[in-house]
XYZ file of C-alpha atoms in Angstrom:
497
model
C 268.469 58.438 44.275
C 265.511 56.396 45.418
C 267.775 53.677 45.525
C 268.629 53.928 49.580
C 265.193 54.257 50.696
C 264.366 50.709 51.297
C 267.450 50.176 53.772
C 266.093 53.475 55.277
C 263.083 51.912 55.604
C 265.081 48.562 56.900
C 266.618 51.282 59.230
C 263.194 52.651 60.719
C 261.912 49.139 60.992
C 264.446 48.059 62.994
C 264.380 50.847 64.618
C 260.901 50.430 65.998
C 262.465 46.762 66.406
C 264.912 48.058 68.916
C 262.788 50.630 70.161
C 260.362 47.893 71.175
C 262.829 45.503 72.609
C 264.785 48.252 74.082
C 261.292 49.107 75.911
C 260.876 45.402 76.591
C 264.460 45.911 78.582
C 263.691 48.586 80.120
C 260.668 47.213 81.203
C 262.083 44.246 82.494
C 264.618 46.096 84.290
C 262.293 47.925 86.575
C 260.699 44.784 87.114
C 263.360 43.281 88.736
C 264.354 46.655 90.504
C 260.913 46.788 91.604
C 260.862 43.128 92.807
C 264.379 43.866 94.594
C 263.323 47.552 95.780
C 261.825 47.464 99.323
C 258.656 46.954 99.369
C 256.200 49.770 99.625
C 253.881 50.430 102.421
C 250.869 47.751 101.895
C 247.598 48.754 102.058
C 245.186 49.184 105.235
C 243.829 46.745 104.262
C 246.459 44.024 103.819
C 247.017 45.032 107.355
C 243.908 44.735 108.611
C 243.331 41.184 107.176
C 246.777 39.562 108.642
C 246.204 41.312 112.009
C 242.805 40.564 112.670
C 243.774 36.708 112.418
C 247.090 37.224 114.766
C 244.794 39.020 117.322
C 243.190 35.659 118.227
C 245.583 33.398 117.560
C 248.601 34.363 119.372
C 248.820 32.556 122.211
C 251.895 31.373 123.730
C 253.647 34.608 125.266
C 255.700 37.445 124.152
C 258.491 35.396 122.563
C 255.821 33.013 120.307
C 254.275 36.531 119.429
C 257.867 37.313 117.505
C 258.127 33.999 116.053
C 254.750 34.298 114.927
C 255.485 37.440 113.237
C 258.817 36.655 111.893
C 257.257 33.829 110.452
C 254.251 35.708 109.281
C 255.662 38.978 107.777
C 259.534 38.176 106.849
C 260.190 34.416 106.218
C 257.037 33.075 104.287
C 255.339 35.597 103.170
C 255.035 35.923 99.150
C 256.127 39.631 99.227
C 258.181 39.964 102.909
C 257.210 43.243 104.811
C 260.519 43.853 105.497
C 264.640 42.613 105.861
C 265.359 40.168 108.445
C 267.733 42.618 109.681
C 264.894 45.553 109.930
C 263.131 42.607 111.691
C 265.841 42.256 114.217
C 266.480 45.713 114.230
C 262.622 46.513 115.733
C 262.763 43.765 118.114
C 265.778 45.194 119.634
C 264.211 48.546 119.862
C 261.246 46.924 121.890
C 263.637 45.238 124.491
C 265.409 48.682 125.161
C 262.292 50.423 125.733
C 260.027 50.021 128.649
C 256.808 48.251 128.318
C 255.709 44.583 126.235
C 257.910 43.941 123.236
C 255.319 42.107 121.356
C 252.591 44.856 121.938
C 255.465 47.356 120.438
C 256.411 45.136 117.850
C 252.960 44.820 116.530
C 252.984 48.377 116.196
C 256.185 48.627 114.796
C 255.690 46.394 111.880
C 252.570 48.203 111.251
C 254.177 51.618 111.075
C 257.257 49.992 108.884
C 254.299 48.939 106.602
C 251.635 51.082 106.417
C 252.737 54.842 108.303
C 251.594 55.709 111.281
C 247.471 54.947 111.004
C 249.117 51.662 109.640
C 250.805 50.937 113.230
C 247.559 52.388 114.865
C 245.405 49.677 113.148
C 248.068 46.678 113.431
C 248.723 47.505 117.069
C 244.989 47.619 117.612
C 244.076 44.467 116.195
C 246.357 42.608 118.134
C 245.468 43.623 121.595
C 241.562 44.278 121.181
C 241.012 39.958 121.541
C 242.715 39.412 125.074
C 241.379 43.301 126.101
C 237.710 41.611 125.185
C 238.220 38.584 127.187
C 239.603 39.703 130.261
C 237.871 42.079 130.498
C 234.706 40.071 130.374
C 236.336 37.810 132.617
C 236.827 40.413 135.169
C 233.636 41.934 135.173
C 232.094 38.513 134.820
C 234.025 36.495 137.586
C 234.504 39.625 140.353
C 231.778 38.325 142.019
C 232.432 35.006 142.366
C 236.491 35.513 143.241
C 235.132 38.384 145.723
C 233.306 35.541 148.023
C 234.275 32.666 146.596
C 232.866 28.909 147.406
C 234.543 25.757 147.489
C 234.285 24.502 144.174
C 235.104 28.377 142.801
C 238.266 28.264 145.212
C 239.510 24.405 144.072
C 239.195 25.800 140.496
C 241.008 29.066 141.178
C 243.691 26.615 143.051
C 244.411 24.406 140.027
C 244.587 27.714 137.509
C 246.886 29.354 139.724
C 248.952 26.220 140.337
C 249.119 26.042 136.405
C 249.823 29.383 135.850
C 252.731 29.061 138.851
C 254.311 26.210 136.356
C 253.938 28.653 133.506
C 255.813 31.607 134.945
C 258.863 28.317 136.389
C 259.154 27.641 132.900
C 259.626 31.264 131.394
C 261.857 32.159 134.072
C 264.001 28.664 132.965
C 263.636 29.788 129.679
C 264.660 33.489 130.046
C 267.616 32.161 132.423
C 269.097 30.098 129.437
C 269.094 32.524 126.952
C 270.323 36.035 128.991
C 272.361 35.034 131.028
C 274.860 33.177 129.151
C 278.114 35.532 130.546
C 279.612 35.303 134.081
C 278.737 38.788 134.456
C 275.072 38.441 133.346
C 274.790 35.564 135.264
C 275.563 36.744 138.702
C 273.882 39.876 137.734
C 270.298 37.889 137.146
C 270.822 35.733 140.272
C 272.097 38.900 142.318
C 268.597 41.016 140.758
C 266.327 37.785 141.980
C 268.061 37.353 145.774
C 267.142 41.229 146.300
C 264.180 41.764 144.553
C 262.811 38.571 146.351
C 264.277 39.650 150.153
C 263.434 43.071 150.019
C 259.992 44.151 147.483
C 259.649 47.369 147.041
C 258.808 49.706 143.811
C 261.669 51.590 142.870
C 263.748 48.648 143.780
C 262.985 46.977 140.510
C 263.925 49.713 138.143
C 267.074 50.399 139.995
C 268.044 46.695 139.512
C 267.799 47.201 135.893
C 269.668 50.110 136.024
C 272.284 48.620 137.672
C 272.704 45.906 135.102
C 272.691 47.984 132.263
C 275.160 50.025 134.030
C 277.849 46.610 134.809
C 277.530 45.309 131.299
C 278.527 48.810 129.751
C 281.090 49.385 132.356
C 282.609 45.852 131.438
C 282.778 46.578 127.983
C 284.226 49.487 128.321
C 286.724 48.163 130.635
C 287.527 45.395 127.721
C 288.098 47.711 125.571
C 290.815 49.536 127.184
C 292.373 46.116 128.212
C 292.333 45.271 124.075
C 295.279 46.618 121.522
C 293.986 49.984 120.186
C 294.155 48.417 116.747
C 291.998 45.672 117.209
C 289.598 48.220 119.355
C 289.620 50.295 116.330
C 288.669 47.849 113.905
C 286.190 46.108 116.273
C 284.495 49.270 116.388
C 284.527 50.053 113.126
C 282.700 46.619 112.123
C 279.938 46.990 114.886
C 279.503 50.684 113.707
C 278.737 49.070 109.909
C 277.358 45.843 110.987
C 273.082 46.678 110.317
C 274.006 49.584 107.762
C 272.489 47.111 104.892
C 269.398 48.481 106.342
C 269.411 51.915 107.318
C 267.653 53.329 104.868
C 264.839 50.844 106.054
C 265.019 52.106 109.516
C 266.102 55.668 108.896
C 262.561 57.714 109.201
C 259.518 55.512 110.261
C 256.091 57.031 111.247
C 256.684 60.747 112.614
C 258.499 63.424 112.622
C 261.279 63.440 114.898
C 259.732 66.657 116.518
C 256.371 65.084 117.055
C 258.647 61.991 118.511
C 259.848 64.419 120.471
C 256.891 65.876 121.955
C 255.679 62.642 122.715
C 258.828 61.660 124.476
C 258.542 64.956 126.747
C 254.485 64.248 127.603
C 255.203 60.750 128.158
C 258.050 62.168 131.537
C 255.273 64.917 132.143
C 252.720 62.894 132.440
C 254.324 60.189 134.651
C 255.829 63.480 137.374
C 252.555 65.069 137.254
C 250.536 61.632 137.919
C 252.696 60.967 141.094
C 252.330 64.543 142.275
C 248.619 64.594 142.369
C 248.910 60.683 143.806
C 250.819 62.175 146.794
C 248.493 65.077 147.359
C 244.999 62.964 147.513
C 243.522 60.179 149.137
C 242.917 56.980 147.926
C 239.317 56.949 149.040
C 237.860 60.033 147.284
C 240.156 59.576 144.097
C 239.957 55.805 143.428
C 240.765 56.373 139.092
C 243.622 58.194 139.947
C 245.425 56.079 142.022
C 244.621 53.433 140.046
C 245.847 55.101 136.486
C 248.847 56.501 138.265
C 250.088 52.427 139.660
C 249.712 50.873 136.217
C 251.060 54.369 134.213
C 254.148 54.160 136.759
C 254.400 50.490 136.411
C 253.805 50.268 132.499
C 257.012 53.298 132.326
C 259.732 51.307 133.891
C 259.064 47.855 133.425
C 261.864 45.976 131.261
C 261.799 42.529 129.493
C 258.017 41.289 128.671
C 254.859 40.681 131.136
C 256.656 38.027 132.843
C 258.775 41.104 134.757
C 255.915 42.941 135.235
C 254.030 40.339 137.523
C 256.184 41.579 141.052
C 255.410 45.258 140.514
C 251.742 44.549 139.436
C 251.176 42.379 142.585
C 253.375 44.914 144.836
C 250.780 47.755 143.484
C 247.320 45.895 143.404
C 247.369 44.016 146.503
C 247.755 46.362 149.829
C 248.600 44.608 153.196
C 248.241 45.697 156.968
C 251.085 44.544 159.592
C 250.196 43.804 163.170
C 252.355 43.296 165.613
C 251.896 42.052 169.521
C 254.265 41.474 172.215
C 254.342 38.636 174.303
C 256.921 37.352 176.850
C 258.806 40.145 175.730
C 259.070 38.723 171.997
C 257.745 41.175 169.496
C 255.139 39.196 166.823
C 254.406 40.610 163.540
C 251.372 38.915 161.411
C 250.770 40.527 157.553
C 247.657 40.330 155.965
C 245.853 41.381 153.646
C 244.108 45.366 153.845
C 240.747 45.779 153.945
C 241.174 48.700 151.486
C 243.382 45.981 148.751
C 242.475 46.817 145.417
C 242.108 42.797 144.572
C 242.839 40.045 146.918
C 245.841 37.672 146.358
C 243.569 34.601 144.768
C 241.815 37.171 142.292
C 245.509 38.334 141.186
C 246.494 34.668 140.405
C 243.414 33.311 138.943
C 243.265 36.377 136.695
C 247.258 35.574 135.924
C 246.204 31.746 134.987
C 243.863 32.886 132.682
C 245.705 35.910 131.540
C 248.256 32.867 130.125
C 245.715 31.201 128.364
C 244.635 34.120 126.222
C 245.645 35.160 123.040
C 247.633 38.410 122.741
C 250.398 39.774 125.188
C 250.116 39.214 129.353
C 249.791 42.714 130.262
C 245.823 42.375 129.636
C 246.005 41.375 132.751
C 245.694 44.607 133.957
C 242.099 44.889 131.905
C 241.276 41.973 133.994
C 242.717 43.382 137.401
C 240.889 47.010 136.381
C 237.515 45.420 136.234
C 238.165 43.446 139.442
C 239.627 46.739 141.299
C 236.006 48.741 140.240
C 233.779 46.177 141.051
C 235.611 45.746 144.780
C 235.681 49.474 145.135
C 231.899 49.942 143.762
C 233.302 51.693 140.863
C 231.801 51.772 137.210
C 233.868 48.421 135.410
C 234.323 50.105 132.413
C 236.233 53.071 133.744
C 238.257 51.010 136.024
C 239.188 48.552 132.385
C 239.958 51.878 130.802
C 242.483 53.076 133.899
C 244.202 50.364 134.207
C 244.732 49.091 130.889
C 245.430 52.312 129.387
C 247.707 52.949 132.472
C 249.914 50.198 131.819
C 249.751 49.824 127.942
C 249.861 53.743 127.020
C 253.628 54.251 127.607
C 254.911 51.167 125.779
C 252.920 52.483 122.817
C 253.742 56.023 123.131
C 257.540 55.515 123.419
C 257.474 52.886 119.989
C 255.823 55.791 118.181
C 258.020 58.394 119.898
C 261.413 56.836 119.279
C 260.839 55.227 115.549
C 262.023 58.923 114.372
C 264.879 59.184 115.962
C 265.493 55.058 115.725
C 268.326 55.751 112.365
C 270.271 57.646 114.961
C 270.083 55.685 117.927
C 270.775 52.525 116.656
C 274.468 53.358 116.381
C 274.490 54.236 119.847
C 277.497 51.986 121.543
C 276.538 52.401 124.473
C 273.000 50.855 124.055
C 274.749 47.999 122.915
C 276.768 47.826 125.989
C 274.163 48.204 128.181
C 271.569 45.550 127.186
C 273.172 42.258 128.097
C 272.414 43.522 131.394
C 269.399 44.958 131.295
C 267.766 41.917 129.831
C 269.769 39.237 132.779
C 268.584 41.794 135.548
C 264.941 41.914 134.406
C 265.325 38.208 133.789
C 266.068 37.553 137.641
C 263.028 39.809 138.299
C 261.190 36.815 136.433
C 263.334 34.248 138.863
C 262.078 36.234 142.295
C 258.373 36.240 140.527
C 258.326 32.924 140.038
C 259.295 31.751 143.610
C 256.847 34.346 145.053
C 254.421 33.369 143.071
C 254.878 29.768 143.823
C 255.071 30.075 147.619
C 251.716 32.312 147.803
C 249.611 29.999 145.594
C 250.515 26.990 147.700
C 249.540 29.136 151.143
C 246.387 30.096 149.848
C 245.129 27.211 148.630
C 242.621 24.790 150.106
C 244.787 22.229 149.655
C 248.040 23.196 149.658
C 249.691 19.950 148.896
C 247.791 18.975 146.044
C 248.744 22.608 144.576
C 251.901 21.473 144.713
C 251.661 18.902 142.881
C 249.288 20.206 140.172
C 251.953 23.100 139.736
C 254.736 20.538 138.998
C 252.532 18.348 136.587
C 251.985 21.853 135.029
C 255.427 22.678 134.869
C 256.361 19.732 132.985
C 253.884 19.859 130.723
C 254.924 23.133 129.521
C 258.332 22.962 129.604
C 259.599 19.048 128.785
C 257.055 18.450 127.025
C 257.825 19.078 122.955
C 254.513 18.983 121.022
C 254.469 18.994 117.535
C 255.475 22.702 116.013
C 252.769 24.780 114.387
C 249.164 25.202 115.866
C 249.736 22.448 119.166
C 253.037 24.628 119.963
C 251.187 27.984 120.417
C 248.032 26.755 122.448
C 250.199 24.486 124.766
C 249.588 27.408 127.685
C 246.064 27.229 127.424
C 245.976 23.646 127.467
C 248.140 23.595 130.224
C 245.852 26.307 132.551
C 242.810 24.425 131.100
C 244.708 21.034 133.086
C 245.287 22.990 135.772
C 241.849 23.853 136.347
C 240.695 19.925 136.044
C 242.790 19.259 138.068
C 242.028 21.302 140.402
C 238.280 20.253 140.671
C 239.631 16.879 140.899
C 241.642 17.089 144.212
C 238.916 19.204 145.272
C 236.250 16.041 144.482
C 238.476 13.706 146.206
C 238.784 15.543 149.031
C 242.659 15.402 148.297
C 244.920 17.668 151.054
């Protein structure tokens, strides 16, 4: 009868055998589930400590900013942040919403990582660097680009010359890659004829508008021109095409109602700032006026800080027409109010070196605040504060807003439809801005020639010349407004025309 007990005891030994390799399975199994599971949200930390880098590094405008984070949080990191297709997913969500994609992408990819204090802290490490140093170089230069000397004014030349060649080269740039349709073409040449001829501010939005509005009503129009069947199934494969990753993208950082909320504050706000705008007096309400232009500005402003350069200008810089009559021919001279916010060289100096700062071109407006107080005889810091808040705080408040709802709206056809032409219409904004631009830099200069001149050395610099990718690819700007700025002083030393 004792007999069986030593293959019972085989039995329990390999039992605890089994057990143990069965564990050793199991073990190894939610290993690689875990290593194949997404990822979850990283510490505040981990955050903190890739942010804080990207905050001074990121030079080169909006679209290095997104290769730098693709790079950076999806392609080489050791444990990616997210899918590529989450990745795309975001950056699509910035370009449909108005305000600067890379500001809202750096809160995005916080808030896909680390909830919403995680997109508070990413978001806020990127922008604080530029905020820092134009402010400082608003408060610090007002004085000298208030009354400025010779030497001051051949500097400011050669920066805005550069920065001229900067905006030529994004608008080539942003040409190439919209507007690749005969549709989206003639609608980014048709946005840059009108916006150019005729500048006003709710031209700009409408032009958008429009675009969105062709594109959609060309695809629709395709669609009833196409067999049913193939209509069917082309719908069917954009409706699945970036399922792989909606459960990434399903519910990021709020609740839909607080995204809600924030949605209806954002319209509130923006109707209740241009009511108490029309009621008051610029004199004895300076802040206002000045929150309420950049607020307006930052809400309907499509496509990057490149777009947001005619509206910025059309806002900050007031002028006074005067017209005489003589010989019975009517005269008409414009120039510049007495009551401007900032003159036309403080706007493009600030522009140059807005270009050769890290972080995203809309710190301009930290820049143009300071300048605006100090002309006005306001406090600097509160006139930083209205500005840059103005124009940043409903880019920011719309990423946070519409993440909730994002699982939803990402389905949406008719977004799809629409954005071809949003983006070539915003695009030709860029095209007007850049002639503008060009044309006022060369008229105000001392020497209006040798602006010229410097603008088209700057222009090739930037955008034939290929420097080696990696760290001499993202500070090629600032080397190119730091040129501009020699050169400058140079034509201004050898008394160059």
């Amino acid at each position: 009868m004792r007999a069986p007990r030593p293959p019972a005891l085989g039995l329990r030994r390999a039992s605890h055998a089994d057990a143990r390799a069965m564990a050793h399975r199991a073990a190894s199994r939610d290993g690689d589930e875990e290593r194949a599971a997404p990822i979850a949200p990283s510490p505040r930390r981990e955050i903190a400590s890739s942010f804080a880098l990207l905050g001074w590094t990121a030079f080169g405008g909006p679209a290095a900013h997104v290769a730098l984070f693709n790079e950076t949080f999806v392609k080489r990191a050791a444990r990616p942040w997210m899918t590529s297709g989450t990745f795309a997913e975001l950056l699509a969500l910035g370009q449909c919403l108005p305000g600067p994609t890379s500001t809202q992408m750096s809160f995005a990819i916080g808030i896909a990582r680390g909830g919403v204090a995680g997109g508070a802290l990413s978001g806020t490490l990127f922008q604080y660097p530029g905020l820092l140093l134009m402010s400082l170089a608003g408060a610090g230069a007002a004085e000298t680009l208030v009354n400025p000397g010779k030497t001051p004014r051949a500097l400011a030349a050669g920066l805005s010359a550069a920065g001229a060649g900067l905006i030529a080269s994004a608008a080539a740039s942003l040409t190439r890659s919209q507007a690749k349709t005969a549709t989206t073409k003639v609608l980014c040449a048709t946005s840059a004829v009108v916006a150019y001829y005729h500048q006003t501010a709710w031209l700009f939005p409408a032009l958008i508008a429009f675009g969105g509005c062709a594109t959609t009503c060309e695809a629709r129009a395709r669609e009833r021109w196409a067999k049913k069947e193939d209509g069917e199934t082309r719908g069917a494969r954009e409706d699945a095409s970036g399922d792989e990753d909606a459960e990434e993208v399903a519910h990021l950082g709020l609740t839909p109602a607080v995204g809600g909320c924030l949605i209806v504050g954002w319209i509130v706000a923006l109707v209740a700032l241009g009511i108490a705008v029309s009621k008051t007096d610029y004199a004895s309400n300076k802040e206002l006026h000045w929150f309420e232009a950049f607020w307006r500005t930052g809400s309907i402003i499509f496509g990057g800080g490149q777009v947001v350069l005619p509206l910025l200008l059309n806002d900050v810089v007031q002028y006074d027409t005067t017209c005489s009559i003589a010989s019975g021919a009517t005269s008409c001279v414009r120039s510049e109010s007495l009551t401007s916010w900032v003159t036309e060289e403080q706007f493009f100096a600030g522009l140059a070196m807005a270009q050769a700062m890290p972080g995203p071109l809309f710190n301009l407006s930290a820049y143009l605040g300071a300048v605006a107080a100090r002309r006005a005889g306001v406090n600097v810091v509160v006139g930083i504060m209205c500005a840059w808040f103005g124009l940043f705080g409903p880019g920011v408040i719309l990423i946070f807003a519409v993440l909730p709802f994002w699982g939803k709206f990402r389905k949406w056809r008719v977004y799809r439809r629409a954005l071809p032409g949003l983006n070539a219409s915003a695009v030709g904004l860029v095209v007007a801005a850049a002639f503008n631009i060009a044309f006022k830099v060369k008229s105000l200069s001392p020497f209006p020639n040798a602006t010229v001149c410097i603008g088209m050395i700057c222009t090739f610099c930037v955008h034939v010349v290929k420097l080696p990718r990696g760290t001499w690819t993202l500070i090629q700007a600032p080397l190119v407004v730091v040129l501009g700025g020699l050169l400058g002083l140079i034509a201004h030393g050898t008394g160059m025309n």
